[in-house]
Short mmCIF file of C-alpha atoms in Angstrom, two decimals:
data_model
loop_
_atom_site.label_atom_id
_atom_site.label_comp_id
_atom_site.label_asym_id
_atom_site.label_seq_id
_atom_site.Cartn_x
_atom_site.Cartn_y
_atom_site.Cartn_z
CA UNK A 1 0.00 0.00 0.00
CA UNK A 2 1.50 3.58 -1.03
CA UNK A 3 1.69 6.86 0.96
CA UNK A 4 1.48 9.99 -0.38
CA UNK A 5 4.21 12.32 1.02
CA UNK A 6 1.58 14.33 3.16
CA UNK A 7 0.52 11.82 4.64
CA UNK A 8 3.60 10.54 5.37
CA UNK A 9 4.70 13.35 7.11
CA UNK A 10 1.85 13.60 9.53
CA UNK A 11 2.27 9.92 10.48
CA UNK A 12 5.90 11.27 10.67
CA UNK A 13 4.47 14.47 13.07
CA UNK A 14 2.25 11.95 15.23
CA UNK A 15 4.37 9.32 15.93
CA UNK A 16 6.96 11.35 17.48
CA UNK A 17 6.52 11.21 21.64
CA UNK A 18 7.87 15.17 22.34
CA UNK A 19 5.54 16.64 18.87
CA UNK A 20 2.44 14.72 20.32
CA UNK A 21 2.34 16.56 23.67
CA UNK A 22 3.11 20.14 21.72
CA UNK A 23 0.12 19.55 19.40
CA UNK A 24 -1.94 18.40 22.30
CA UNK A 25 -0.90 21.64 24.71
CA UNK A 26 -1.98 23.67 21.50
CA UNK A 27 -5.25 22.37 21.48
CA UNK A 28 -5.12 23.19 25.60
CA UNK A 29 -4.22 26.64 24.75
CA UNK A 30 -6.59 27.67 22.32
CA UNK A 31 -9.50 26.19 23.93
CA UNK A 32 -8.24 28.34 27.38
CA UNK A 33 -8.05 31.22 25.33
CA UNK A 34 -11.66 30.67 24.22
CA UNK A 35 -13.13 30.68 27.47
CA UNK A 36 -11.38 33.02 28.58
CA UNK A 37 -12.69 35.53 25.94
CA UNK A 38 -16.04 34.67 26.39
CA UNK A 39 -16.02 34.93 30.25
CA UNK A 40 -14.52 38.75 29.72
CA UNK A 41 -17.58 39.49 27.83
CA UNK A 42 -20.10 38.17 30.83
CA UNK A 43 -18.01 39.70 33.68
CA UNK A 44 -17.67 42.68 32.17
CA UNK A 45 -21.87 43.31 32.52
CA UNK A 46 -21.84 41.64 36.20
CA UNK A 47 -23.71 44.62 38.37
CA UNK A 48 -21.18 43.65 41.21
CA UNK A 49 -17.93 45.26 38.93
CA UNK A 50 -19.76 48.43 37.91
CA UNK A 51 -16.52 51.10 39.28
CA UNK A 52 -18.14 53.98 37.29
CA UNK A 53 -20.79 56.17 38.19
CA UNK A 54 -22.96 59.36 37.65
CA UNK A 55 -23.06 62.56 39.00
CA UNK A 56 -26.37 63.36 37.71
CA UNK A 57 -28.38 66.28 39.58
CA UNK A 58 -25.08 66.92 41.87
CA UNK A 59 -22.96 68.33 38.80
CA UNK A 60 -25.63 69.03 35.88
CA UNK A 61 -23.67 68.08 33.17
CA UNK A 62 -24.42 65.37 30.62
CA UNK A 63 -24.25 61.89 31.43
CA UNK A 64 -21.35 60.31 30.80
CA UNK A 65 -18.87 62.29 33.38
CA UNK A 66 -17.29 60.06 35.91
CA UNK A 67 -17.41 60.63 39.90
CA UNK A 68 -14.33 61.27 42.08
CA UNK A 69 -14.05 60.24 45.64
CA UNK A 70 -14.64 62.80 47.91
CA UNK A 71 -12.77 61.39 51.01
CA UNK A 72 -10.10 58.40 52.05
CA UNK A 73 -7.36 57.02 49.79
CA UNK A 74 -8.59 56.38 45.70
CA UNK A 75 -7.27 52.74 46.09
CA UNK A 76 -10.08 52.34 49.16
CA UNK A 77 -12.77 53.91 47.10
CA UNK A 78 -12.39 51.79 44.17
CA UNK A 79 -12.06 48.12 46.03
CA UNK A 80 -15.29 49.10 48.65
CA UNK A 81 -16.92 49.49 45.04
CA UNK A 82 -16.09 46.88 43.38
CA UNK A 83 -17.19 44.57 46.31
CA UNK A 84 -20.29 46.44 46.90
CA UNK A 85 -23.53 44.36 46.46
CA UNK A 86 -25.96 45.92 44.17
CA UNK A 87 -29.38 47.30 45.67
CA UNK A 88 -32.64 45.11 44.52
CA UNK A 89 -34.47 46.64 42.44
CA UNK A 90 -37.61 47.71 43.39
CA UNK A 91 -40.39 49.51 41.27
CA UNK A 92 -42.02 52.94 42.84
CA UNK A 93 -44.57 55.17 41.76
CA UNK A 94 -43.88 58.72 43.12
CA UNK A 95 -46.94 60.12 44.53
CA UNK A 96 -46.77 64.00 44.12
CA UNK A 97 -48.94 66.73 42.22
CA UNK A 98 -48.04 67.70 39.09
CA UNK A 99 -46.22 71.57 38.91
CA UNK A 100 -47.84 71.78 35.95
CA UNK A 101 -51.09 72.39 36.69
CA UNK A 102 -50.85 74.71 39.77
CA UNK A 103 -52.15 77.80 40.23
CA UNK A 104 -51.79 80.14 43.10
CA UNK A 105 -54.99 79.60 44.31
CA UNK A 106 -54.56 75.95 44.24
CA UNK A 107 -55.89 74.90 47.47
CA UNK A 108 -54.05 71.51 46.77
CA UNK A 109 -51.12 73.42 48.24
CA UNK A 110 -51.97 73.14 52.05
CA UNK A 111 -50.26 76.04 54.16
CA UNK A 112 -47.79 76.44 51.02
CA UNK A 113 -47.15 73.36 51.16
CA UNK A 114 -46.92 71.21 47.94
CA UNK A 115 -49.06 68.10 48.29
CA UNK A 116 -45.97 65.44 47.31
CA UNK A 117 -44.62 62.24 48.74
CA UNK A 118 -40.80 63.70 49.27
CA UNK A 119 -40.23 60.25 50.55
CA UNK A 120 -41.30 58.73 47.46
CA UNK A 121 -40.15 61.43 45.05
CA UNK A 122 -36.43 61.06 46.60
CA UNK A 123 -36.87 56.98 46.47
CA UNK A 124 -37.46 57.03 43.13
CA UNK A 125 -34.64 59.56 41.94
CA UNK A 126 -32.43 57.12 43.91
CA UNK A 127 -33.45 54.55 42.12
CA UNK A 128 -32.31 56.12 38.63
CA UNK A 129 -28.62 56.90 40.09
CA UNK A 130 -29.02 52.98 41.49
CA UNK A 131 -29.81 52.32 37.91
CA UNK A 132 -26.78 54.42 36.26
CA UNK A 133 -24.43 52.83 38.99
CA UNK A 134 -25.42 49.39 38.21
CA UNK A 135 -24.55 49.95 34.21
CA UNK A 136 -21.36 49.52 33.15
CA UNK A 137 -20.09 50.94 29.65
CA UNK A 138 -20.17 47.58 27.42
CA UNK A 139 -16.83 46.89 25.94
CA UNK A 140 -16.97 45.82 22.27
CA UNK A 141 -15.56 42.44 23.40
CA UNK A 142 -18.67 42.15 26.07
CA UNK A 143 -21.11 43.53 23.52
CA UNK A 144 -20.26 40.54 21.00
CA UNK A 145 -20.12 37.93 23.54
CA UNK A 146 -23.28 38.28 25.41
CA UNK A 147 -25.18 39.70 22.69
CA UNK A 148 -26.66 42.56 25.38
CA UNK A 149 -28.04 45.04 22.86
CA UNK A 150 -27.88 49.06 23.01
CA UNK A 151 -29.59 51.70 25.51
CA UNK A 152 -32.24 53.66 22.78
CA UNK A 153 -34.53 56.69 23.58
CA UNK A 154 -38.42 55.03 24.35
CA UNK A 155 -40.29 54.65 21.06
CA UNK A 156 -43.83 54.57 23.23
CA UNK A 157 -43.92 56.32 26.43
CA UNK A 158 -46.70 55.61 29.11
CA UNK A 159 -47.88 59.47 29.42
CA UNK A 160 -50.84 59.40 31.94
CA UNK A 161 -53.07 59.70 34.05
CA UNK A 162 -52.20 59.57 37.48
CA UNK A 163 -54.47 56.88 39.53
CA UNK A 164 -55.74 56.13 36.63
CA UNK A 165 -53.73 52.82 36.22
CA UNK A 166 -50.54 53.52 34.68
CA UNK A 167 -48.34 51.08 36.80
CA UNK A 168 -50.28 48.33 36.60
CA UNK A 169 -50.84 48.09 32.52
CA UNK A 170 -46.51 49.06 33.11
CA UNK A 171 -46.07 45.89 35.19
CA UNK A 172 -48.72 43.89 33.24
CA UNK A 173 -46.61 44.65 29.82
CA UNK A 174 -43.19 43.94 31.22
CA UNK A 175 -44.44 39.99 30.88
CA UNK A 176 -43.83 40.80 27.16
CA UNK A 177 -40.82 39.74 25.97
CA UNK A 178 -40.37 42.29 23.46
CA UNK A 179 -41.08 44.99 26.00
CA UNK A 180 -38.38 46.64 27.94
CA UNK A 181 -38.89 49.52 30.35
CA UNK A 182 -37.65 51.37 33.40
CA UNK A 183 -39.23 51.03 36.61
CA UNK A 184 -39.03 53.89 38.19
CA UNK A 185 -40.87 57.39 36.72
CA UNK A 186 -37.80 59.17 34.64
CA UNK A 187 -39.75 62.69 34.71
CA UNK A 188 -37.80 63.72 31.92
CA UNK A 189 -39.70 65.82 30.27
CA UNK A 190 -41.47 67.68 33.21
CA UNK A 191 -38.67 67.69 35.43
CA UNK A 192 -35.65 67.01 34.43
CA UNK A 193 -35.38 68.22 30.91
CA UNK A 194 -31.72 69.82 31.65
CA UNK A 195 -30.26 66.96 31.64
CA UNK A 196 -30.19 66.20 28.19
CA UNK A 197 -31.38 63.47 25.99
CA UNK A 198 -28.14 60.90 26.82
CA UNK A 199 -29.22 61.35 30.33
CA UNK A 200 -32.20 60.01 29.52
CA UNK A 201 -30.92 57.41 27.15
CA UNK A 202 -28.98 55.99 30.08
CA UNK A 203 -32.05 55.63 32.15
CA UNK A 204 -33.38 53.11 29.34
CA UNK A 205 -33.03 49.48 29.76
CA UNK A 206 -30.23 47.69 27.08
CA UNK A 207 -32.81 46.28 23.95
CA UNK A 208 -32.06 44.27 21.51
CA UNK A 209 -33.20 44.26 17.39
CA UNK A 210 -36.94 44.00 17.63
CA UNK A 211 -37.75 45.05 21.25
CA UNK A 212 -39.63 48.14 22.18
CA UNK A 213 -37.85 50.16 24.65
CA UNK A 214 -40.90 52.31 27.22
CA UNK A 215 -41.29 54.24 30.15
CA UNK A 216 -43.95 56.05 32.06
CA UNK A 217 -44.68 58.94 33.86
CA UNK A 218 -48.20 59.81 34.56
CA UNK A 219 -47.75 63.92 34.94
CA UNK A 220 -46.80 63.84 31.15
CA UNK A 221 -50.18 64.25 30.35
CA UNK A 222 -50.67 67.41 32.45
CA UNK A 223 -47.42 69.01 31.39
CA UNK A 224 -47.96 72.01 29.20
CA UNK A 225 -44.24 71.77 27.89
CA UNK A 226 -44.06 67.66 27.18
CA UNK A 227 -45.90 67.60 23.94
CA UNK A 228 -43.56 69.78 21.85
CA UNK A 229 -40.26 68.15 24.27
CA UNK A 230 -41.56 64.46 23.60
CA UNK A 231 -42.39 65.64 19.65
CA UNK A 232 -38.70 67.19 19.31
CA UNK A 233 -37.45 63.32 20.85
CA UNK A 234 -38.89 61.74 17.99
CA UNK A 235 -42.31 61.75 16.26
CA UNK A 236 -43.07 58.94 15.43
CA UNK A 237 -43.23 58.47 19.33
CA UNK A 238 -46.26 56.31 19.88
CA UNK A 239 -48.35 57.86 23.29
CA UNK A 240 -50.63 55.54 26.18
CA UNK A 241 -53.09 57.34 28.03
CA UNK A 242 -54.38 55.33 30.51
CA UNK A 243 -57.84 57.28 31.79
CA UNK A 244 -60.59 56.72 34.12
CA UNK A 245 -63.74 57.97 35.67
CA UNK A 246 -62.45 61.58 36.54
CA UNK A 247 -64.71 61.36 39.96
CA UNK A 248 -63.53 57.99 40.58
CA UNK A 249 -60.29 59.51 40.08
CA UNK A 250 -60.59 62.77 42.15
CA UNK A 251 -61.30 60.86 45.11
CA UNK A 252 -58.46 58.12 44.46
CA UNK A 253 -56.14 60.92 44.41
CA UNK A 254 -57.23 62.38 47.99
CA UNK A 255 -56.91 59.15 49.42
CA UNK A 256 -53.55 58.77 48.44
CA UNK A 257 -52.87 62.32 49.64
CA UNK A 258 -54.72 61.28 52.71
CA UNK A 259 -52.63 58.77 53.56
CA UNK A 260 -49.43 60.82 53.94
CA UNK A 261 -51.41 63.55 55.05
CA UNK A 262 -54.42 62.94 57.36
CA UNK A 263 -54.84 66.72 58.83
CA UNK A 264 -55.85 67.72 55.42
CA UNK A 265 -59.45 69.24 54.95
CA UNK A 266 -62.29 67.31 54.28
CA UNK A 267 -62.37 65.92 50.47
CA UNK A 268 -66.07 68.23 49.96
CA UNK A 269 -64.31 71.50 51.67
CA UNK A 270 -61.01 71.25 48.83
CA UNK A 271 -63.53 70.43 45.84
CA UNK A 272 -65.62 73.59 46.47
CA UNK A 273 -64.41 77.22 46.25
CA UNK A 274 -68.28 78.19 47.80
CA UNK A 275 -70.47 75.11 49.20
CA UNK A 276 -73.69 77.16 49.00
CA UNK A 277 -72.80 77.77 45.37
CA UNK A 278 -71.78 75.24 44.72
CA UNK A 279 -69.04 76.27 42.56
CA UNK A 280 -66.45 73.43 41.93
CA UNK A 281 -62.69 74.29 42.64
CA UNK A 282 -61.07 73.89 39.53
CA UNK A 283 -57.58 74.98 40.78
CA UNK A 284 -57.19 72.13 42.83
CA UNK A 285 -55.29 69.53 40.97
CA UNK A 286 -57.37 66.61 42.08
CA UNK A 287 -60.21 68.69 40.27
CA UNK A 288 -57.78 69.42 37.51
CA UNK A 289 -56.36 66.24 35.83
CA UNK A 290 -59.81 65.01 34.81
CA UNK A 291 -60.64 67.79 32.54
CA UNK A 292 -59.14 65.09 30.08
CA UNK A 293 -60.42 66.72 26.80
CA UNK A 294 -58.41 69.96 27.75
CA UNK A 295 -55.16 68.46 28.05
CA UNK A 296 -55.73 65.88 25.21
CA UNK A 297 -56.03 69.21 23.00
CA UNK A 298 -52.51 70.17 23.71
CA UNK A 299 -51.50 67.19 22.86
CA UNK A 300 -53.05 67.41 19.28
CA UNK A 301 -51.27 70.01 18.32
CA UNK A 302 -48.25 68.11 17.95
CA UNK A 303 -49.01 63.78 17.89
CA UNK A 304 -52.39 62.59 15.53
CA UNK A 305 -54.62 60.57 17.30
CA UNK A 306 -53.67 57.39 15.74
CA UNK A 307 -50.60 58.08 17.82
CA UNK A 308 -52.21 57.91 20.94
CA UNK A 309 -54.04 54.47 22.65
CA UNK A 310 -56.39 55.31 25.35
CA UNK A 311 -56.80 52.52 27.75
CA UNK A 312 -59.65 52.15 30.16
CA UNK A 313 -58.87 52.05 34.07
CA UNK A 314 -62.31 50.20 34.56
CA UNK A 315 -61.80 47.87 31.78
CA UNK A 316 -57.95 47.15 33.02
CA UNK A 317 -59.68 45.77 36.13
CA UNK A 318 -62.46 43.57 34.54
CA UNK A 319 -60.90 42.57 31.27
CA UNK A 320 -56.73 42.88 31.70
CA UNK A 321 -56.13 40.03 29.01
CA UNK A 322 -58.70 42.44 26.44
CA UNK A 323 -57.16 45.63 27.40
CA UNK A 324 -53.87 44.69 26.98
CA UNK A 325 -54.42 43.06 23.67
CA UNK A 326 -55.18 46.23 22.38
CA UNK A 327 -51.90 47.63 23.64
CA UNK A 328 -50.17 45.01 21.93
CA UNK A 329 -52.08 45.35 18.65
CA UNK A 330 -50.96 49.05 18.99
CA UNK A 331 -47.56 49.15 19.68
CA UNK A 332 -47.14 46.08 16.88
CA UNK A 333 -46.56 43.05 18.54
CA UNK A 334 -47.75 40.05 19.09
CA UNK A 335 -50.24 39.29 21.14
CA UNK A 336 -48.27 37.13 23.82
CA UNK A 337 -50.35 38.80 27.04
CA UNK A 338 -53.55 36.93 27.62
CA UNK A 339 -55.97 35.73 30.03
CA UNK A 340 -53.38 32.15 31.30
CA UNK A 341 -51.21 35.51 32.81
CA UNK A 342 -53.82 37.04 35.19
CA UNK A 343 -55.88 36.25 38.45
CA UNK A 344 -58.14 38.47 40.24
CA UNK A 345 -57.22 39.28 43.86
CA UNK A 346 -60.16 39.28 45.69
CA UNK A 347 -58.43 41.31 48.51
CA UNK A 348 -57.32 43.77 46.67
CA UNK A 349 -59.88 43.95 44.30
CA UNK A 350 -57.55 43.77 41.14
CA UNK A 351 -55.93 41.54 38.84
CA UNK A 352 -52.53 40.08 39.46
CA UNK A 353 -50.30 38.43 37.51
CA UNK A 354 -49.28 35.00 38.05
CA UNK A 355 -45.66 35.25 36.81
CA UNK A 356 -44.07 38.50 36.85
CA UNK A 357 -41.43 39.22 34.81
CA UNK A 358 -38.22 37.92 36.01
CA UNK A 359 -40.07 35.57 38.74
CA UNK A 360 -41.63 32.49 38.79
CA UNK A 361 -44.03 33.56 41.68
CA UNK A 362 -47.48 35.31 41.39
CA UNK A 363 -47.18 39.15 42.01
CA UNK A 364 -49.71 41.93 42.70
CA UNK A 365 -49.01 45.56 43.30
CA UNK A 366 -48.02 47.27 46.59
CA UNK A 367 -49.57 48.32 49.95
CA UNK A 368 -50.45 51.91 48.06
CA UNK A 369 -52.51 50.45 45.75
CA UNK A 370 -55.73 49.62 46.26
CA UNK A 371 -56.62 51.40 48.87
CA UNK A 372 -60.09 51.94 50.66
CA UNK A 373 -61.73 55.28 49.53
CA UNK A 374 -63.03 57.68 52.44
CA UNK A 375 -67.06 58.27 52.43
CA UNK A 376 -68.10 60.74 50.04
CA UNK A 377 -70.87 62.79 50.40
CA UNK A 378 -73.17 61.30 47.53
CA UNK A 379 -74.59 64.60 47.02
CA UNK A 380 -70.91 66.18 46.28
CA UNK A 381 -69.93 62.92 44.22
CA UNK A 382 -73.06 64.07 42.07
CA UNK A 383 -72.10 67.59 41.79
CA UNK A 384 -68.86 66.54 40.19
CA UNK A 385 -70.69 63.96 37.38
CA UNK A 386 -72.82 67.13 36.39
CA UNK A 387 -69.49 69.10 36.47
CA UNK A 388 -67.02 66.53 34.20
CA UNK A 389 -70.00 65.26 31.80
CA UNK A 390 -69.63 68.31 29.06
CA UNK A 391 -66.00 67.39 29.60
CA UNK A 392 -66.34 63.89 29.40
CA UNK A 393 -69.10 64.37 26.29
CA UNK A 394 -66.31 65.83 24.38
CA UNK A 395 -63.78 63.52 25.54
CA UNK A 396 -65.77 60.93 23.95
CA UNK A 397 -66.07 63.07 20.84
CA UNK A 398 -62.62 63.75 20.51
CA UNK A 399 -61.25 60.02 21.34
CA UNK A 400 -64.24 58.13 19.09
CA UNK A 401 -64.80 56.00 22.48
CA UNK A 402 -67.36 55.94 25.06
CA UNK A 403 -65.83 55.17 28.18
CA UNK A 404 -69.39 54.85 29.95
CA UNK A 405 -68.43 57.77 32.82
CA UNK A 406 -72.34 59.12 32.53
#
């Protein structure tokens, strides 16, 4: 039987002892080197080795500038960082009243006081610098290993109202898989529009082709200025409104103020600027935010109303799976969302999902949702239906949807 000369040569190569173990250590090396490269890319996104952070509000330059230690050696600093354990992350809705909408005669401003959750409002601004902390600028090594994606401005932003429903259809549409938002509120374009669009970018959560990157912040809605910011973003920007019986609403509100307040004035003494008269108080903000046709027309001056889905609070409650197919069917996905993801707490009176996102376990809102509503004076609750159905009437007209308020 005849050889050719190659191989010959690598019977020659093969046979020899000392070239056997070289070839073999080769084959060692190369596959070390692999894992090695592909471990760089995971441990470079590991929250527990994020070194750089953001000065955000402290410094009020763009995002992107690095912080110095203030105190003890740099070495210290940098090691008590790298070994810090990252804060859970845990989703808050501020509860506050929206600047927008104040007048000076607002008698939601108690004593000069502004009617806002500081506790809240400082919880969830901590949670955004959490959120910066915990993201590390992706090499291009880590970026092709782990396939992570890119931070992108929100193409549909959750815009209002407030306890109207906006954090549960948030938390119901995070199941999605080609849904990606930020828990906490950004209020970037009511409050923190200084900062600049990469500050906000760096708020977003990393997406990948396909997904939909979203946020929400109720005030939006009631923000003179956030139409024309949110048009300048991008216009193609698609808009969710979620809205619900403005009386219903009203008195949701005062609760929640209520509960963080409970020397406040009587819910029938703030809606009425004379009893007798019965003149309704439309400076209070409670009062305020459910003149929904009025603020919708601001809007329309810069989005068309194909650009903006209107959800119902009610129906969120009675029909989740129904509501949030139409969310789906808007936004241009599929519809993954259905009835197999809810159940209806009977204690809290809502729907909950059985699987949140990121959990295995069944998961309903917080302790500040839900709560009981204070007795209303019927007779006041019916002064307010006369008051918001000419509102509501045009709301209807405007939208091309009865939401069944009357």
């Amino acid at each position: 039987m005849e050889y050719s000369p190659v191989c010959h040569s690598l019977y020659a190569l093969w046979s020899s002892p000392v070239k056997k173990k070289l070839i073999l250590l080769s084959i060692m090396f190369l596959v070390w080197v692999y894992m090695l490269y592909s471990c760089v890319g995971y441990c470079s996104t590991m929250p527990s080795l994020v070194v750089d952070s953001y000065r955000g509000k402290e410094t009020g330059s763009a995002v992107g500038k690095r912080t110095e230690s203030s105190g003890g050696s740099s070495r210290t600093d940098l090691v008590s960082r790298l070994l810090s354990k990252p804060q859970p992350w845990e989703d808050i809705e501020s509860d506050y009243e929206e600047p927008s909408i104040r007048t000076a005669a607002s008698r939601d401003l108690l004593n000069n006081e502004l009617d806002t959750d500081w506790d809240e409002m400082r919880g969830s601004d901590q949670q955004l610098q959490q959120q910066q902390q915990r993201a590390p600028e992706p090499s291009a090594m880590s970026s092709f290993s782990n396939g992570s994606g890119s931070k992108k401005l929100p193409q549909a932003i959750i815009i209002g109202v407030k306890k109207g429903g906006t954090r549960a259809l948030l938390e119901f549409l995070r199941v999605h898989p080609d849904i990606r938002a930020v828990g906490a509120e950004p209020h970037f374009f009511d409050r923190n529009y200084e900062n600049g669009l990469e500050w906000y970018r760096e708020l977003m959560p990393k997406t990948l082709e396909g997904q939909i990157t979203m946020e929400k912040t109720p005030s939006y809605f009631v923000t003179r200025e956030a139409p024309a910011r949110i048009s300048a973003m991008s216009r193609d920007t698609k808009l969710i409104v979620v809205v619900r019986d403005p009386v219903t609403r009203a008195i949701s509100d005062y609760t929640q103020t209520l509960s963080k307040k409970p020397d406040i004035p009587s819910f029938e003494s703030l809606t009425f600027k004379n009893r007798t008269t019965g003149l309704i108080d439309t400076s209070w903000s409670a009062i305020q935010i459910g003149i929904y046709a009025k603020h919708l027309d601001n809007w329309l001056q810069y989005f068309p109303m194909d650009q903006i889905l209107f959800v119902s609070g009610e129906r969120l409650i009675s029909d989740p799976a129904g509501e949030l197919g139409r969310v789906q069917d808007f936004l241009g996905l599929k519809r993954i969302i259905t009835d197999k993801h809810f159940y209806f707490n009977q204690t809290k009176g809502f729907p909950c999902l059985k699987k949140a996102e990121g959990s295995s376990k069944p998961h309903c809102l917080g302790k500040t949702k839900g709560r009981t509503h204070p007795n209303i004076d019927p007779e006041v609750v019916q002064r307010l239906r006369d008051f918001y159905r000419p509102f509501n009437m045009k709301f209807y007209q405007m939208t091309g949807h009865n939401f069944g308020w009357d």
